[in-house]
Amino acid sequence: MDKKILALAVILIAVLIFAIRTANMAPAYVEGSAEIFVVNNKTVTIVEKDGWGLFTLTVKPKVSGFTLRIEFPEGTRYLIREGDKEVKGEDVFETKIEKETEIIVNFQLSQEKVRKLYSGEGEYYIKIKTTKMPFWNAEYLIYLVPREKK
């Protein structure tokens, strides 16, 4: 009888660990501004010919103290304004979110990536991750598209 209970306990623990690792519950609502829109079922934002792009995220937390991580294509420089502070960097931005926050994202792709994007040779995206252990996590992709000619 004890071996059966032990076996059931081990199975229960394994199932709980699996459930926690695979659960995807967003710790916040992340809303994009007018600079982010949907084209062909993809969330996109425009990149100008000089490589610059801009969008705003409004983050409304369901839980406080989660991590917001923005991953840009390699070689991309950014200037991000979160509340009163401005952060410059390259490739990855990470911050803790405690309350509703507006984040203004200004970025510049490398010239090689801009050339590939405008010639149709490459597809690039910005990945936005929100995480808080044990099971709060979500991932959003914003594809980068060239400005269409008028």
Short mmCIF file of N, CA and C in Angstrom, two decimals:
data_model
loop_
_atom_site.label_atom_id
_atom_site.label_comp_id
_atom_site.label_asym_id
_atom_site.label_seq_id
_atom_site.Cartn_x
_atom_site.Cartn_y
_atom_site.Cartn_z
N MET A 1 0.82 -1.20 0.00
CA MET A 1 0.00 0.00 0.00
C MET A 1 0.86 1.27 0.00
N ASP A 2 1.95 1.29 0.78
CA ASP A 2 2.82 2.46 0.85
C ASP A 2 3.49 2.74 -0.49
N LYS A 3 3.85 1.70 -1.23
CA LYS A 3 4.50 1.89 -2.53
C LYS A 3 3.53 2.51 -3.52
N LYS A 4 2.25 2.16 -3.43
CA LYS A 4 1.25 2.73 -4.33
C LYS A 4 1.07 4.23 -4.04
N ILE A 5 1.01 4.58 -2.78
CA ILE A 5 0.85 5.99 -2.40
C ILE A 5 2.09 6.78 -2.82
N LEU A 6 3.26 6.21 -2.62
CA LEU A 6 4.50 6.87 -3.04
C LEU A 6 4.53 7.07 -4.55
N ALA A 7 4.13 6.05 -5.29
CA ALA A 7 4.10 6.15 -6.75
C ALA A 7 3.11 7.23 -7.20
N LEU A 8 1.94 7.28 -6.58
CA LEU A 8 0.96 8.31 -6.91
C LEU A 8 1.48 9.71 -6.57
N ALA A 9 2.17 9.84 -5.45
CA ALA A 9 2.74 11.13 -5.06
C ALA A 9 3.79 11.59 -6.06
N VAL A 10 4.64 10.68 -6.52
CA VAL A 10 5.67 11.02 -7.50
C VAL A 10 5.02 11.45 -8.81
N ILE A 11 3.99 10.72 -9.24
CA ILE A 11 3.29 11.08 -10.47
C ILE A 11 2.62 12.44 -10.33
N LEU A 12 1.99 12.69 -9.20
CA LEU A 12 1.32 13.97 -8.96
C LEU A 12 2.33 15.12 -8.99
N ILE A 13 3.47 14.95 -8.37
CA ILE A 13 4.50 15.99 -8.37
C ILE A 13 5.01 16.24 -9.79
N ALA A 14 5.23 15.17 -10.56
CA ALA A 14 5.69 15.31 -11.94
C ALA A 14 4.66 16.07 -12.78
N VAL A 15 3.40 15.75 -12.61
CA VAL A 15 2.34 16.44 -13.36
C VAL A 15 2.26 17.91 -12.95
N LEU A 16 2.40 18.21 -11.67
CA LEU A 16 2.38 19.60 -11.21
C LEU A 16 3.55 20.40 -11.79
N ILE A 17 4.73 19.81 -11.78
CA ILE A 17 5.90 20.49 -12.35
C ILE A 17 5.69 20.76 -13.83
N PHE A 18 5.19 19.76 -14.55
CA PHE A 18 4.91 19.93 -15.98
C PHE A 18 3.88 21.04 -16.21
N ALA A 19 2.83 21.05 -15.40
CA ALA A 19 1.77 22.05 -15.55
C ALA A 19 2.30 23.46 -15.30
N ILE A 20 3.12 23.62 -14.29
CA ILE A 20 3.67 24.94 -13.97
C ILE A 20 4.60 25.42 -15.07
N ARG A 21 5.42 24.53 -15.61
CA ARG A 21 6.37 24.92 -16.65
C ARG A 21 5.70 25.25 -17.97
N THR A 22 4.59 24.61 -18.27
CA THR A 22 3.95 24.82 -19.56
C THR A 22 2.78 25.79 -19.52
N ALA A 23 2.39 26.24 -18.35
CA ALA A 23 1.27 27.18 -18.25
C ALA A 23 1.66 28.52 -18.85
N ASN A 24 0.74 29.13 -19.55
CA ASN A 24 0.97 30.45 -20.14
C ASN A 24 -0.16 31.38 -19.76
N MET A 25 0.03 32.08 -18.68
CA MET A 25 -0.93 33.09 -18.24
C MET A 25 -0.20 34.42 -18.24
N ALA A 26 -0.72 35.35 -19.00
CA ALA A 26 -0.05 36.65 -19.11
C ALA A 26 -0.14 37.41 -17.79
N PRO A 27 0.99 37.94 -17.31
CA PRO A 27 0.97 38.72 -16.07
C PRO A 27 0.44 40.14 -16.26
N ALA A 28 0.19 40.52 -17.53
CA ALA A 28 -0.28 41.88 -17.80
C ALA A 28 -0.97 41.94 -19.15
N TYR A 29 -1.78 42.97 -19.32
CA TYR A 29 -2.30 43.30 -20.64
C TYR A 29 -1.28 44.24 -21.27
N VAL A 30 -0.82 43.91 -22.47
CA VAL A 30 0.12 44.78 -23.18
C VAL A 30 -0.61 45.30 -24.41
N GLU A 31 -0.84 46.60 -24.43
CA GLU A 31 -1.57 47.22 -25.54
C GLU A 31 -0.62 48.07 -26.36
N GLY A 32 -0.70 47.92 -27.67
CA GLY A 32 0.12 48.71 -28.56
C GLY A 32 -0.59 49.99 -28.96
N SER A 33 0.18 50.95 -29.42
CA SER A 33 -0.35 52.25 -29.84
C SER A 33 -0.75 52.20 -31.31
N ALA A 34 -1.07 53.36 -31.86
CA ALA A 34 -1.46 53.45 -33.26
C ALA A 34 -0.33 53.07 -34.20
N GLU A 35 0.91 53.11 -33.73
CA GLU A 35 2.04 52.74 -34.58
C GLU A 35 2.16 51.22 -34.74
N ILE A 36 1.37 50.47 -33.98
CA ILE A 36 1.36 49.01 -34.09
C ILE A 36 -0.01 48.62 -34.64
N PHE A 37 -0.01 47.85 -35.72
CA PHE A 37 -1.28 47.45 -36.32
C PHE A 37 -1.17 46.03 -36.86
N VAL A 38 -2.28 45.49 -37.35
CA VAL A 38 -2.32 44.11 -37.82
C VAL A 38 -2.42 44.09 -39.34
N VAL A 39 -1.52 43.32 -39.98
CA VAL A 39 -1.52 43.11 -41.42
C VAL A 39 -1.36 41.61 -41.65
N ASN A 40 -2.27 41.01 -42.39
CA ASN A 40 -2.22 39.57 -42.69
C ASN A 40 -2.05 38.74 -41.43
N ASN A 41 -2.83 39.04 -40.41
CA ASN A 41 -2.81 38.33 -39.12
C ASN A 41 -1.47 38.40 -38.40
N LYS A 42 -0.68 39.41 -38.69
CA LYS A 42 0.58 39.64 -37.98
C LYS A 42 0.54 41.04 -37.37
N THR A 43 1.06 41.15 -36.17
CA THR A 43 1.21 42.45 -35.54
C THR A 43 2.48 43.08 -36.09
N VAL A 44 2.38 44.28 -36.63
CA VAL A 44 3.53 44.90 -37.30
C VAL A 44 3.71 46.35 -36.86
N THR A 45 4.92 46.85 -37.08
CA THR A 45 5.21 48.27 -36.95
C THR A 45 6.14 48.65 -38.10
N ILE A 46 6.13 49.92 -38.46
CA ILE A 46 6.86 50.39 -39.64
C ILE A 46 8.29 50.79 -39.28
N VAL A 47 9.21 50.45 -40.18
CA VAL A 47 10.60 50.89 -40.09
C VAL A 47 10.86 51.80 -41.28
N GLU A 48 11.37 52.99 -41.00
CA GLU A 48 11.67 53.96 -42.06
C GLU A 48 12.94 53.54 -42.81
N LYS A 49 13.21 54.20 -43.94
CA LYS A 49 14.39 53.86 -44.74
C LYS A 49 15.71 54.10 -44.00
N ASP A 50 15.69 55.01 -43.03
CA ASP A 50 16.91 55.25 -42.26
C ASP A 50 17.06 54.27 -41.10
N GLY A 51 16.11 53.33 -40.97
CA GLY A 51 16.20 52.29 -39.94
C GLY A 51 15.45 52.58 -38.66
N TRP A 52 14.90 53.79 -38.52
CA TRP A 52 14.23 54.16 -37.28
C TRP A 52 12.79 53.67 -37.25
N GLY A 53 12.36 53.29 -36.07
CA GLY A 53 10.97 52.90 -35.82
C GLY A 53 10.57 53.38 -34.44
N LEU A 54 9.27 53.50 -34.22
CA LEU A 54 8.77 54.03 -32.96
C LEU A 54 7.41 53.42 -32.67
N PHE A 55 7.19 53.03 -31.41
CA PHE A 55 5.87 52.61 -30.97
C PHE A 55 5.77 52.77 -29.46
N THR A 56 4.55 52.74 -28.97
CA THR A 56 4.29 52.89 -27.54
C THR A 56 3.55 51.66 -27.04
N LEU A 57 3.94 51.18 -25.87
CA LEU A 57 3.26 50.07 -25.22
C LEU A 57 2.64 50.58 -23.92
N THR A 58 1.40 50.22 -23.68
CA THR A 58 0.77 50.48 -22.39
C THR A 58 0.65 49.15 -21.69
N VAL A 59 1.29 49.03 -20.54
CA VAL A 59 1.34 47.77 -19.79
C VAL A 59 0.44 47.91 -18.57
N LYS A 60 -0.59 47.05 -18.50
CA LYS A 60 -1.53 47.06 -17.37
C LYS A 60 -1.40 45.74 -16.63
N PRO A 61 -0.69 45.73 -15.50
CA PRO A 61 -0.39 44.48 -14.80
C PRO A 61 -1.62 43.80 -14.18
N LYS A 62 -1.61 42.48 -14.25
CA LYS A 62 -2.55 41.65 -13.47
C LYS A 62 -1.90 41.30 -12.14
N VAL A 63 -0.57 41.14 -12.17
CA VAL A 63 0.23 40.88 -10.97
C VAL A 63 1.39 41.87 -10.98
N SER A 64 1.85 42.28 -9.81
CA SER A 64 2.95 43.24 -9.76
C SER A 64 4.29 42.51 -9.66
N GLY A 65 5.33 43.21 -10.02
CA GLY A 65 6.67 42.67 -9.87
C GLY A 65 7.08 41.68 -10.94
N PHE A 66 6.50 41.78 -12.13
CA PHE A 66 6.92 40.87 -13.20
C PHE A 66 7.98 41.53 -14.07
N THR A 67 8.65 40.72 -14.86
CA THR A 67 9.72 41.19 -15.73
C THR A 67 9.19 41.41 -17.14
N LEU A 68 9.47 42.57 -17.70
CA LEU A 68 9.17 42.86 -19.10
C LEU A 68 10.49 42.87 -19.83
N ARG A 69 10.59 42.07 -20.87
CA ARG A 69 11.83 41.96 -21.65
C ARG A 69 11.50 42.21 -23.11
N ILE A 70 12.23 43.12 -23.73
CA ILE A 70 12.05 43.42 -25.15
C ILE A 70 13.34 43.01 -25.86
N GLU A 71 13.21 42.08 -26.81
CA GLU A 71 14.36 41.59 -27.57
C GLU A 71 14.26 42.11 -29.00
N PHE A 72 15.27 42.85 -29.42
CA PHE A 72 15.32 43.42 -30.76
C PHE A 72 16.20 42.54 -31.64
N PRO A 73 16.11 42.70 -32.98
CA PRO A 73 17.04 42.00 -33.85
C PRO A 73 18.48 42.40 -33.50
N GLU A 74 19.40 41.49 -33.68
CA GLU A 74 20.80 41.73 -33.31
C GLU A 74 21.34 42.98 -34.00
N GLY A 75 22.02 43.81 -33.23
CA GLY A 75 22.62 45.03 -33.76
C GLY A 75 21.69 46.23 -33.74
N THR A 76 20.51 46.08 -33.15
CA THR A 76 19.54 47.17 -33.09
C THR A 76 19.78 48.02 -31.84
N ARG A 77 19.89 49.32 -32.04
CA ARG A 77 20.02 50.25 -30.91
C ARG A 77 18.65 50.76 -30.54
N TYR A 78 18.47 51.09 -29.26
CA TYR A 78 17.17 51.59 -28.82
C TYR A 78 17.32 52.71 -27.80
N LEU A 79 16.26 53.50 -27.72
CA LEU A 79 16.08 54.50 -26.66
C LEU A 79 14.67 54.27 -26.15
N ILE A 80 14.55 53.87 -24.90
CA ILE A 80 13.25 53.55 -24.31
C ILE A 80 12.97 54.50 -23.17
N ARG A 81 11.77 55.05 -23.19
CA ARG A 81 11.34 55.93 -22.10
C ARG A 81 10.27 55.19 -21.31
N GLU A 82 10.56 54.98 -20.03
CA GLU A 82 9.63 54.32 -19.12
C GLU A 82 9.37 55.28 -17.96
N GLY A 83 8.20 55.89 -17.97
CA GLY A 83 7.92 56.90 -16.95
C GLY A 83 8.85 58.09 -17.10
N ASP A 84 9.62 58.39 -16.05
CA ASP A 84 10.54 59.53 -16.07
C ASP A 84 11.95 59.17 -16.53
N LYS A 85 12.24 57.89 -16.69
CA LYS A 85 13.62 57.54 -17.03
C LYS A 85 13.75 57.10 -18.48
N GLU A 86 14.92 57.40 -19.04
CA GLU A 86 15.25 57.00 -20.41
C GLU A 86 16.42 56.05 -20.35
N VAL A 87 16.34 55.00 -21.16
CA VAL A 87 17.39 53.99 -21.19
C VAL A 87 17.84 53.79 -22.63
N LYS A 88 19.15 53.90 -22.86
CA LYS A 88 19.73 53.60 -24.17
C LYS A 88 20.40 52.24 -24.09
N GLY A 89 20.37 51.52 -25.18
CA GLY A 89 21.02 50.22 -25.19
C GLY A 89 20.99 49.58 -26.56
N GLU A 90 21.34 48.30 -26.57
CA GLU A 90 21.39 47.55 -27.81
C GLU A 90 20.88 46.13 -27.57
N ASP A 91 20.06 45.66 -28.48
CA ASP A 91 19.56 44.28 -28.56
C ASP A 91 18.51 43.88 -27.52
N VAL A 92 18.74 44.09 -26.22
CA VAL A 92 17.79 43.60 -25.20
C VAL A 92 17.55 44.68 -24.14
N PHE A 93 16.28 44.88 -23.81
CA PHE A 93 15.87 45.78 -22.73
C PHE A 93 15.07 44.96 -21.73
N GLU A 94 15.34 45.14 -20.44
CA GLU A 94 14.62 44.39 -19.41
C GLU A 94 14.34 45.31 -18.22
N THR A 95 13.13 45.19 -17.67
CA THR A 95 12.74 46.01 -16.52
C THR A 95 11.69 45.27 -15.70
N LYS A 96 11.54 45.69 -14.45
CA LYS A 96 10.48 45.17 -13.57
C LYS A 96 9.30 46.14 -13.63
N ILE A 97 8.11 45.59 -13.71
CA ILE A 97 6.90 46.40 -13.77
C ILE A 97 6.10 46.19 -12.49
N GLU A 98 5.79 47.29 -11.81
CA GLU A 98 5.02 47.23 -10.57
C GLU A 98 3.60 47.77 -10.74
N LYS A 99 3.44 48.76 -11.62
CA LYS A 99 2.12 49.39 -11.80
C LYS A 99 1.93 49.70 -13.27
N GLU A 100 0.75 50.22 -13.62
CA GLU A 100 0.47 50.55 -15.02
C GLU A 100 1.54 51.51 -15.53
N THR A 101 2.08 51.18 -16.69
CA THR A 101 3.22 51.91 -17.22
C THR A 101 3.06 52.13 -18.71
N GLU A 102 3.49 53.30 -19.17
CA GLU A 102 3.57 53.56 -20.61
C GLU A 102 5.04 53.53 -21.00
N ILE A 103 5.34 52.74 -22.01
CA ILE A 103 6.73 52.59 -22.47
C ILE A 103 6.80 53.05 -23.92
N ILE A 104 7.64 54.05 -24.17
CA ILE A 104 7.84 54.55 -25.53
C ILE A 104 9.13 53.94 -26.06
N VAL A 105 9.03 53.22 -27.17
CA VAL A 105 10.16 52.49 -27.73
C VAL A 105 10.57 53.15 -29.04
N ASN A 106 11.80 53.64 -29.09
CA ASN A 106 12.38 54.23 -30.29
C ASN A 106 13.60 53.38 -30.62
N PHE A 107 13.64 52.81 -31.82
CA PHE A 107 14.73 51.89 -32.15
C PHE A 107 15.27 52.16 -33.55
N GLN A 108 16.51 51.70 -33.78
CA GLN A 108 17.13 51.83 -35.10
C GLN A 108 17.79 50.52 -35.47
N LEU A 109 17.30 49.93 -36.57
CA LEU A 109 17.91 48.70 -37.11
C LEU A 109 19.26 49.04 -37.73
N SER A 110 20.13 48.05 -37.80
CA SER A 110 21.40 48.24 -38.49
C SER A 110 21.12 48.45 -39.99
N GLN A 111 22.03 49.14 -40.67
CA GLN A 111 21.82 49.46 -42.09
C GLN A 111 21.71 48.19 -42.95
N GLU A 112 22.45 47.16 -42.60
CA GLU A 112 22.38 45.90 -43.37
C GLU A 112 20.98 45.28 -43.26
N LYS A 113 20.42 45.30 -42.06
CA LYS A 113 19.08 44.74 -41.86
C LYS A 113 18.02 45.60 -42.55
N VAL A 114 18.20 46.92 -42.56
CA VAL A 114 17.27 47.80 -43.26
C VAL A 114 17.29 47.49 -44.75
N ARG A 115 18.48 47.32 -45.30
CA ARG A 115 18.61 47.00 -46.73
C ARG A 115 17.89 45.69 -47.04
N LYS A 116 18.11 44.67 -46.21
CA LYS A 116 17.46 43.37 -46.43
C LYS A 116 15.95 43.47 -46.26
N LEU A 117 15.50 44.25 -45.29
CA LEU A 117 14.06 44.41 -45.05
C LEU A 117 13.39 45.07 -46.26
N TYR A 118 14.00 46.15 -46.77
CA TYR A 118 13.41 46.88 -47.89
C TYR A 118 13.52 46.11 -49.21
N SER A 119 14.50 45.22 -49.33
CA SER A 119 14.61 44.43 -50.56
C SER A 119 13.83 43.12 -50.47
N GLY A 120 13.25 42.85 -49.31
CA GLY A 120 12.45 41.63 -49.15
C GLY A 120 13.26 40.39 -48.85
N GLU A 121 14.54 40.55 -48.54
CA GLU A 121 15.41 39.40 -48.27
C GLU A 121 15.33 38.92 -46.82
N GLY A 122 14.86 39.75 -45.93
CA GLY A 122 14.85 39.38 -44.51
C GLY A 122 13.53 39.71 -43.84
N GLU A 123 13.22 38.95 -42.79
CA GLU A 123 12.04 39.22 -41.97
C GLU A 123 12.53 39.36 -40.54
N TYR A 124 12.21 40.46 -39.92
CA TYR A 124 12.68 40.74 -38.57
C TYR A 124 11.49 41.04 -37.66
N TYR A 125 11.69 40.80 -36.37
CA TYR A 125 10.63 41.07 -35.41
C TYR A 125 11.23 41.46 -34.07
N ILE A 126 10.39 42.09 -33.27
CA ILE A 126 10.72 42.43 -31.89
C ILE A 126 9.91 41.50 -31.01
N LYS A 127 10.57 40.86 -30.06
CA LYS A 127 9.89 39.92 -29.16
C LYS A 127 9.71 40.59 -27.81
N ILE A 128 8.48 40.57 -27.32
CA ILE A 128 8.17 41.13 -26.01
C ILE A 128 7.75 39.99 -25.10
N LYS A 129 8.48 39.82 -23.99
CA LYS A 129 8.19 38.74 -23.05
C LYS A 129 7.80 39.34 -21.71
N THR A 130 6.76 38.78 -21.11
CA THR A 130 6.37 39.16 -19.75
C THR A 130 6.40 37.89 -18.91
N THR A 131 7.16 37.91 -17.80
CA THR A 131 7.30 36.71 -16.99
C THR A 131 7.32 37.02 -15.50
N LYS A 132 6.75 36.10 -14.75
CA LYS A 132 6.87 36.07 -13.30
C LYS A 132 6.64 34.63 -12.88
N MET A 133 7.58 34.10 -12.16
CA MET A 133 7.47 32.70 -11.73
C MET A 133 6.32 32.55 -10.75
N PRO A 134 5.63 31.44 -10.68
CA PRO A 134 5.95 30.18 -11.32
C PRO A 134 5.31 30.00 -12.69
N PHE A 135 4.16 30.59 -12.97
CA PHE A 135 3.50 30.26 -14.23
C PHE A 135 3.01 31.46 -15.02
N TRP A 136 3.37 32.65 -14.62
CA TRP A 136 2.95 33.83 -15.36
C TRP A 136 3.95 34.09 -16.47
N ASN A 137 3.58 33.87 -17.70
CA ASN A 137 4.45 34.24 -18.81
C ASN A 137 3.65 34.35 -20.10
N ALA A 138 4.09 35.27 -20.94
CA ALA A 138 3.46 35.48 -22.25
C ALA A 138 4.52 36.05 -23.18
N GLU A 139 4.30 35.86 -24.46
CA GLU A 139 5.24 36.33 -25.46
C GLU A 139 4.47 36.94 -26.62
N TYR A 140 4.93 38.08 -27.09
CA TYR A 140 4.30 38.78 -28.20
C TYR A 140 5.37 39.07 -29.25
N LEU A 141 5.00 39.00 -30.52
CA LEU A 141 5.92 39.33 -31.60
C LEU A 141 5.37 40.52 -32.37
N ILE A 142 6.24 41.48 -32.64
CA ILE A 142 5.89 42.62 -33.49
C ILE A 142 6.83 42.56 -34.69
N TYR A 143 6.28 42.26 -35.85
CA TYR A 143 7.09 42.15 -37.06
C TYR A 143 7.41 43.54 -37.59
N LEU A 144 8.59 43.69 -38.16
CA LEU A 144 9.03 44.96 -38.71
C LEU A 144 8.79 44.95 -40.21
N VAL A 145 8.12 45.98 -40.71
CA VAL A 145 7.82 46.07 -42.13
C VAL A 145 8.32 47.42 -42.66
N PRO A 146 8.73 47.45 -43.94
CA PRO A 146 9.17 48.72 -44.51
C PRO A 146 7.97 49.61 -44.81
N ARG A 147 8.21 50.92 -44.80
CA ARG A 147 7.14 51.86 -45.18
C ARG A 147 6.88 51.68 -46.67
N GLU A 148 5.61 51.55 -47.02
CA GLU A 148 5.25 51.36 -48.43
C GLU A 148 5.37 52.68 -49.18
N LYS A 149 5.76 52.58 -50.44
CA LYS A 149 5.89 53.76 -51.29
C LYS A 149 4.51 54.28 -51.65
N LYS A 150 4.39 55.60 -51.74
CA LYS A 150 3.09 56.19 -52.10
C LYS A 150 3.01 56.47 -53.57
#
